[in-house]
Short mmCIF file of C-alpha atoms in Angstrom, two decimals:
data_model
loop_
_atom_site.label_atom_id
_atom_site.label_comp_id
_atom_site.label_asym_id
_atom_site.label_seq_id
_atom_site.Cartn_x
_atom_site.Cartn_y
_atom_site.Cartn_z
CA MET A 9 32.49 30.78 13.62
CA ASP A 10 32.34 26.99 13.17
CA LYS A 11 29.21 25.31 12.08
CA TYR A 12 28.01 24.45 15.37
CA GLN A 13 28.13 27.97 16.68
CA GLU A 14 26.50 29.03 13.41
CA ALA A 15 23.95 26.49 14.34
CA LEU A 16 23.52 27.87 18.04
CA GLY A 17 22.89 31.62 16.42
CA LYS A 18 19.85 30.74 15.00
CA TYR A 19 18.06 29.98 18.14
CA ASP A 20 17.18 31.66 21.34
CA ILE A 21 19.72 29.86 23.80
CA ASN A 22 19.55 32.76 26.60
CA LEU A 23 16.69 31.26 28.75
CA ASN A 24 15.88 32.50 32.31
CA ASP A 25 15.78 29.30 34.93
CA GLU A 26 13.02 31.22 36.79
CA GLU A 27 10.95 31.78 33.91
CA ILE A 28 11.48 28.10 32.51
CA LYS A 29 10.07 26.94 36.14
CA ALA A 30 6.90 28.98 36.24
CA GLU A 31 6.06 27.85 32.47
CA VAL A 32 6.08 24.28 34.08
CA GLU A 33 4.34 24.92 36.90
CA GLN A 34 1.64 26.76 34.57
CA ILE A 35 1.32 23.83 32.12
CA VAL A 36 0.81 21.15 34.51
CA ALA A 37 -1.39 23.28 36.64
CA ASP A 38 -3.82 24.10 33.28
CA ASN A 39 -3.30 20.68 32.18
CA PHE A 40 -2.65 17.76 34.54
CA ASP A 41 -6.67 17.05 35.68
CA ALA A 42 -7.72 17.00 31.99
CA ASN A 43 -5.00 14.20 30.90
CA ASN A 44 -4.76 12.56 34.00
CA ASN A 45 -7.08 9.54 32.88
CA ALA A 46 -6.86 6.04 31.67
CA ASP A 47 -6.13 6.74 27.77
CA VAL A 48 -3.02 9.01 28.78
CA LEU A 49 -1.64 6.26 31.21
CA LYS A 50 -2.30 3.54 28.55
CA PHE A 51 -0.46 5.37 25.95
CA SER A 52 2.59 6.34 28.29
CA LEU A 53 2.98 2.41 28.92
CA GLY A 54 3.29 2.07 25.16
CA CYS A 55 5.76 4.78 25.28
CA ILE A 56 8.25 2.75 27.81
CA ASP A 57 11.69 2.00 26.71
CA LEU A 58 11.38 -0.88 29.53
CA THR A 59 15.19 -0.43 31.03
CA THR A 60 17.37 -2.96 32.81
CA LEU A 61 21.01 -1.53 33.34
CA ASN A 62 22.57 -2.80 36.60
CA PRO A 63 25.90 -4.29 37.26
CA THR A 64 24.31 -7.77 38.22
CA ASP A 65 22.53 -8.03 34.55
CA ASN A 66 23.27 -11.59 33.16
CA GLU A 67 22.11 -13.52 30.55
CA GLU A 68 19.52 -15.48 32.36
CA ARG A 69 17.91 -12.05 34.09
CA VAL A 70 17.55 -10.60 30.35
CA ARG A 71 16.24 -13.69 29.27
CA LEU A 72 13.63 -13.36 32.08
CA PHE A 73 13.15 -9.88 31.55
CA THR A 74 12.36 -10.38 27.98
CA GLN A 75 10.13 -12.78 28.81
CA LYS A 76 7.75 -10.59 30.61
CA VAL A 77 7.31 -8.61 27.32
CA ASN A 78 6.32 -11.56 25.67
CA GLU A 79 3.82 -12.81 28.22
CA PHE A 80 2.38 -9.17 28.26
CA GLU A 81 1.14 -9.55 24.81
CA GLU A 82 -0.94 -12.51 26.09
CA LYS A 83 -2.20 -11.16 29.30
CA TYR A 84 -3.02 -8.01 28.55
CA PRO A 85 -4.08 -8.23 24.36
CA GLU A 86 -6.15 -5.00 24.89
CA LEU A 87 -2.91 -2.60 25.79
CA ASP A 88 -0.22 -1.70 23.76
CA ASN A 89 2.87 -3.40 24.78
CA VAL A 90 6.25 -1.02 25.58
CA ALA A 91 8.06 0.39 22.61
CA SER A 92 11.33 -1.42 23.42
CA ILE A 93 13.46 -3.18 26.01
CA CYS A 94 16.64 -1.07 26.95
CA VAL A 95 20.06 -3.13 28.04
CA TYR A 96 23.39 -2.89 27.69
CA PRO A 97 24.69 -3.67 24.47
CA ASN A 98 26.27 -7.04 25.15
CA PHE A 99 22.78 -8.26 25.55
CA ALA A 100 21.41 -7.20 22.67
CA GLU A 101 21.61 -10.75 21.07
CA VAL A 102 20.03 -12.19 24.18
CA VAL A 103 17.10 -9.89 23.87
CA ASN A 104 16.54 -10.72 20.16
CA MET A 105 16.98 -14.59 20.72
CA ASN A 106 14.37 -14.31 23.03
CA LEU A 107 11.49 -11.43 22.10
CA ASP A 108 8.54 -12.95 20.17
CA VAL A 109 6.81 -9.41 19.74
CA SER A 110 7.66 -8.13 16.52
CA GLU A 111 6.79 -4.35 17.10
CA VAL A 112 8.88 -4.24 20.41
CA HIS A 113 12.27 -2.95 19.23
CA THR A 114 15.54 -3.68 21.19
CA THR A 115 17.43 -0.53 22.30
CA VAL A 116 21.09 -0.44 23.86
CA VAL A 117 23.42 2.01 25.67
CA ALA A 118 26.29 2.19 24.00
CA ALA A 119 29.50 4.57 23.38
CA GLY A 120 30.78 4.62 27.19
CA PHE A 121 27.49 4.77 28.96
CA PRO A 122 26.90 6.39 31.28
CA SER A 123 30.01 8.57 31.50
CA SER A 124 30.86 9.02 27.76
CA GLN A 125 34.61 8.66 28.96
CA THR A 126 36.53 6.59 26.82
CA PHE A 127 38.18 6.67 23.48
CA ASN A 128 36.45 7.78 20.46
CA GLU A 129 37.25 4.72 18.71
CA ILE A 130 35.80 2.69 21.32
CA LYS A 131 32.57 4.58 21.21
CA VAL A 132 32.21 4.36 17.51
CA ALA A 133 33.09 0.77 17.78
CA GLU A 134 30.49 -0.15 20.21
CA CYS A 135 27.97 1.54 18.38
CA ALA A 136 28.74 -0.42 15.42
CA LEU A 137 28.97 -3.87 17.37
CA ALA A 138 25.63 -3.15 18.92
CA VAL A 139 23.76 -2.41 15.40
CA ALA A 140 25.51 -5.88 14.22
CA SER A 141 24.11 -7.62 17.46
CA GLY A 142 20.60 -6.85 16.43
CA ALA A 143 20.05 -3.47 18.49
CA ASP A 144 17.03 -1.43 16.66
CA GLU A 145 17.90 1.99 18.63
CA VAL A 146 21.19 2.97 20.17
CA ASP A 147 21.44 5.62 23.15
CA ILE A 148 24.64 7.47 23.65
CA VAL A 149 25.66 10.41 26.03
CA ILE A 150 27.41 13.68 24.85
CA GLY A 151 30.99 14.51 26.05
CA VAL A 152 29.66 16.56 29.07
CA GLY A 153 32.69 17.79 30.25
CA GLN A 154 33.36 18.55 26.70
CA PHE A 155 30.35 20.70 26.49
CA LEU A 156 31.23 22.29 29.77
CA GLN A 157 34.54 23.26 28.24
CA GLY A 158 32.99 24.61 25.14
CA ALA A 159 34.67 22.02 22.79
CA TYR A 160 31.59 21.76 21.10
CA GLU A 161 33.08 20.80 17.66
CA GLU A 162 35.01 17.71 19.31
CA MET A 163 31.65 16.85 21.27
CA CYS A 164 29.65 17.00 17.98
CA ASP A 165 32.07 15.36 15.73
CA THR A 166 32.03 12.32 18.16
CA ILE A 167 28.28 12.26 18.07
CA SER A 168 27.90 12.33 14.39
CA GLU A 169 30.77 9.51 14.05
CA CYS A 170 28.54 7.54 16.13
CA LYS A 171 25.39 8.26 14.25
CA ALA A 172 27.26 7.17 11.14
CA ALA A 173 28.00 3.92 12.91
CA CYS A 174 24.44 3.08 13.86
CA LYS A 175 23.21 3.23 10.17
CA ASP A 176 19.65 3.16 10.17
CA ALA A 177 19.20 2.48 14.12
CA ILE A 178 17.21 4.97 15.65
CA PHE A 179 19.70 7.17 17.49
CA LYS A 180 19.08 8.59 20.93
CA VAL A 181 21.66 11.51 22.23
CA ILE A 182 21.39 11.57 26.08
CA LEU A 183 22.10 15.18 27.47
CA GLU A 184 22.70 14.16 31.19
CA THR A 185 20.54 17.43 32.02
CA GLY A 186 21.31 17.56 35.53
CA ALA A 187 25.24 18.13 34.89
CA LEU A 188 24.08 20.72 32.81
CA LYS A 189 22.38 22.49 35.58
CA THR A 190 20.97 25.55 33.53
CA ALA A 191 18.01 25.91 31.15
CA SER A 192 20.42 27.93 28.91
CA ASN A 193 22.94 24.97 28.72
CA ILE A 194 20.09 22.49 27.94
CA MET A 195 18.84 24.44 25.13
CA LYS A 196 22.25 24.64 23.85
CA ALA A 197 23.21 20.98 24.03
CA SER A 198 19.60 19.95 22.73
CA ILE A 199 20.53 21.83 19.64
CA LEU A 200 24.02 20.70 19.31
CA ALA A 201 22.86 17.50 19.60
CA ILE A 202 20.04 17.56 16.99
CA TYR A 203 22.68 19.44 14.51
CA SER A 204 25.04 16.33 14.74
CA GLY A 205 22.24 13.67 13.95
CA ALA A 206 20.17 12.73 16.97
CA ASP A 207 16.66 11.18 16.23
CA PHE A 208 15.78 11.67 19.59
CA ILE A 209 17.18 13.51 22.44
CA LYS A 210 17.06 12.39 26.02
CA THR A 211 17.30 13.74 29.47
CA SER A 212 19.61 11.61 31.20
CA THR A 213 21.19 8.44 31.89
CA GLY A 214 19.55 7.75 35.30
CA LYS A 215 23.03 7.33 37.03
CA LEU A 216 23.21 11.23 38.09
CA GLU A 217 21.20 13.28 40.20
CA PRO A 218 18.96 15.05 39.26
CA ALA A 219 17.95 13.07 36.56
CA ALA A 220 14.77 14.10 34.53
CA THR A 221 12.99 17.13 35.37
CA PRO A 222 9.82 18.80 33.93
CA GLU A 223 12.02 21.99 33.47
CA ALA A 224 14.55 20.18 31.44
CA VAL A 225 12.03 18.65 29.66
CA LEU A 226 10.32 21.73 28.61
CA VAL A 227 13.41 23.28 27.61
CA MET A 228 14.15 20.44 25.16
CA CYS A 229 10.60 20.42 23.57
CA LYS A 230 11.21 24.13 23.13
CA ALA A 231 14.50 23.20 21.17
CA ALA A 232 12.90 20.39 19.22
CA LYS A 233 9.91 22.86 18.44
CA ALA A 234 12.34 25.91 16.89
CA TYR A 235 14.10 23.27 15.06
CA TYR A 236 11.25 21.88 13.57
CA GLU A 237 10.08 25.21 12.68
CA GLN A 238 13.43 26.26 10.94
CA THR A 239 13.96 22.37 9.05
CA GLY A 240 10.59 21.01 9.11
CA ASN A 241 12.20 17.88 10.63
CA LYS A 242 11.03 16.33 13.70
CA VAL A 243 13.16 15.07 16.41
CA GLY A 244 11.71 12.71 19.26
CA ILE A 245 11.69 13.47 23.26
CA LYS A 246 12.71 10.93 25.72
CA VAL A 247 12.20 11.42 29.44
CA ALA A 248 14.43 9.02 31.27
CA GLY A 249 15.59 9.08 34.98
CA GLY A 250 13.13 9.15 37.86
CA VAL A 251 10.06 8.34 36.15
CA ARG A 252 8.26 6.49 38.61
CA THR A 253 4.58 7.29 39.18
CA PRO A 254 1.76 7.65 36.78
CA ALA A 255 1.55 11.20 38.18
CA ASP A 256 5.10 11.59 36.83
CA ALA A 257 4.30 10.29 33.36
CA VAL A 258 0.81 12.82 33.41
CA LYS A 259 3.06 15.54 33.82
CA TYR A 260 5.81 14.77 31.16
CA TYR A 261 2.64 14.03 28.73
CA CYS A 262 1.04 17.56 29.22
CA ILE A 263 4.73 19.41 28.80
CA VAL A 264 5.13 17.72 25.55
CA LYS A 265 1.33 18.12 24.46
CA SER A 266 1.49 21.59 25.49
CA VAL A 267 4.69 22.94 23.54
CA LEU A 268 4.87 20.26 20.74
CA GLY A 269 1.27 19.15 19.97
CA GLU A 270 -0.35 15.96 19.63
CA GLU A 271 1.47 15.11 16.62
CA TRP A 272 4.53 14.35 18.84
CA LEU A 273 2.29 11.83 21.20
CA THR A 274 3.42 9.12 18.93
CA LYS A 275 5.98 6.18 20.06
CA ASP A 276 8.06 7.03 17.12
CA LEU A 277 8.70 10.80 18.71
CA TYR A 278 7.96 10.20 22.38
CA ARG A 279 9.53 7.53 24.84
CA ILE A 280 9.98 7.06 28.39
CA GLY A 281 12.69 5.56 29.90
CA ALA A 282 11.98 3.37 32.93
CA SER A 283 11.69 0.41 34.69
CA SER A 284 9.63 1.00 37.93
CA ALA A 285 6.98 3.34 36.03
CA ALA A 286 5.74 0.01 33.89
CA ASN A 287 4.22 -1.79 36.83
CA ASN A 288 2.99 1.50 38.26
CA LEU A 289 1.20 2.68 35.20
CA LEU A 290 -0.10 -0.72 34.55
CA SER A 291 -1.40 -1.05 38.17
CA ALA A 292 -3.18 2.09 37.74
CA ILE A 293 -4.55 0.91 34.29
CA VAL A 294 -5.99 -2.04 35.97
CA GLY A 295 -7.14 -0.70 39.42
CA GLU A 296 -4.69 -3.13 41.32
CA THR A 297 -1.39 -3.71 42.48
CA VAL A 298 0.36 -5.82 39.70
CA LYS A 299 3.85 -6.47 39.64
CA HIS A 300 4.34 -7.99 35.84
CA PHE A 301 7.56 -6.81 34.95
CA LEU A 302 10.84 -7.58 36.79
#
């Protein structure tokens, strides 16, 4: 038995999909109304990794995208700014050169995002180059095909090598939960990513449907909780892909709070990867339609 199979053996990885669905429905039914308020919306806005990952991105668009975050600080001083700006790795330097808000991080996707289908050497090199270009946080995707084949050691070794290349940068591992399909697979992938060095586990790239789902996030929270109970170490949760409305944000807030507790409800341990959600949350907070962010 290799160390990864041994790690999986420490956890309950045999989950029932229908039971997970029912648990999500109960959590939302019991908690949504109490948490559907301005404070939760403000908190959620401050946890956003504001994202642009389009084939049409260029230096000018990324500069303007970043400028909107700078302007937010002046226009809405009573609100927390977004947690980070998330871009392709070749734009990390553009963000850093134009970002004037010290508490907002520069996040990049790397290691063959979004498919993770390239040479390991390129994955590792891309992570290293991203950090050298000023990335504070790096999001990579697991080798989904490797996972589905049962090649856990190969997949995990690559994650660990990328983690080492990221040095002190916050390291987020994307599970692409829509491709994993079952709660048991999501639980296994979560545990394997955590044991390979993830500081956060993240739902999806947003490039594949289904993207984030409440059921996937519930399972990821269960994995983070079980790991914490065994080791005392906290791993963050990032919900990404399809989070658009204030109601979406409240649902995910309810799940994280219910499973992991209020101590996880900080931007150090909870993130939302989104673009349109930022304007929608801001509009709900100020009480009128606002299109501040690009």
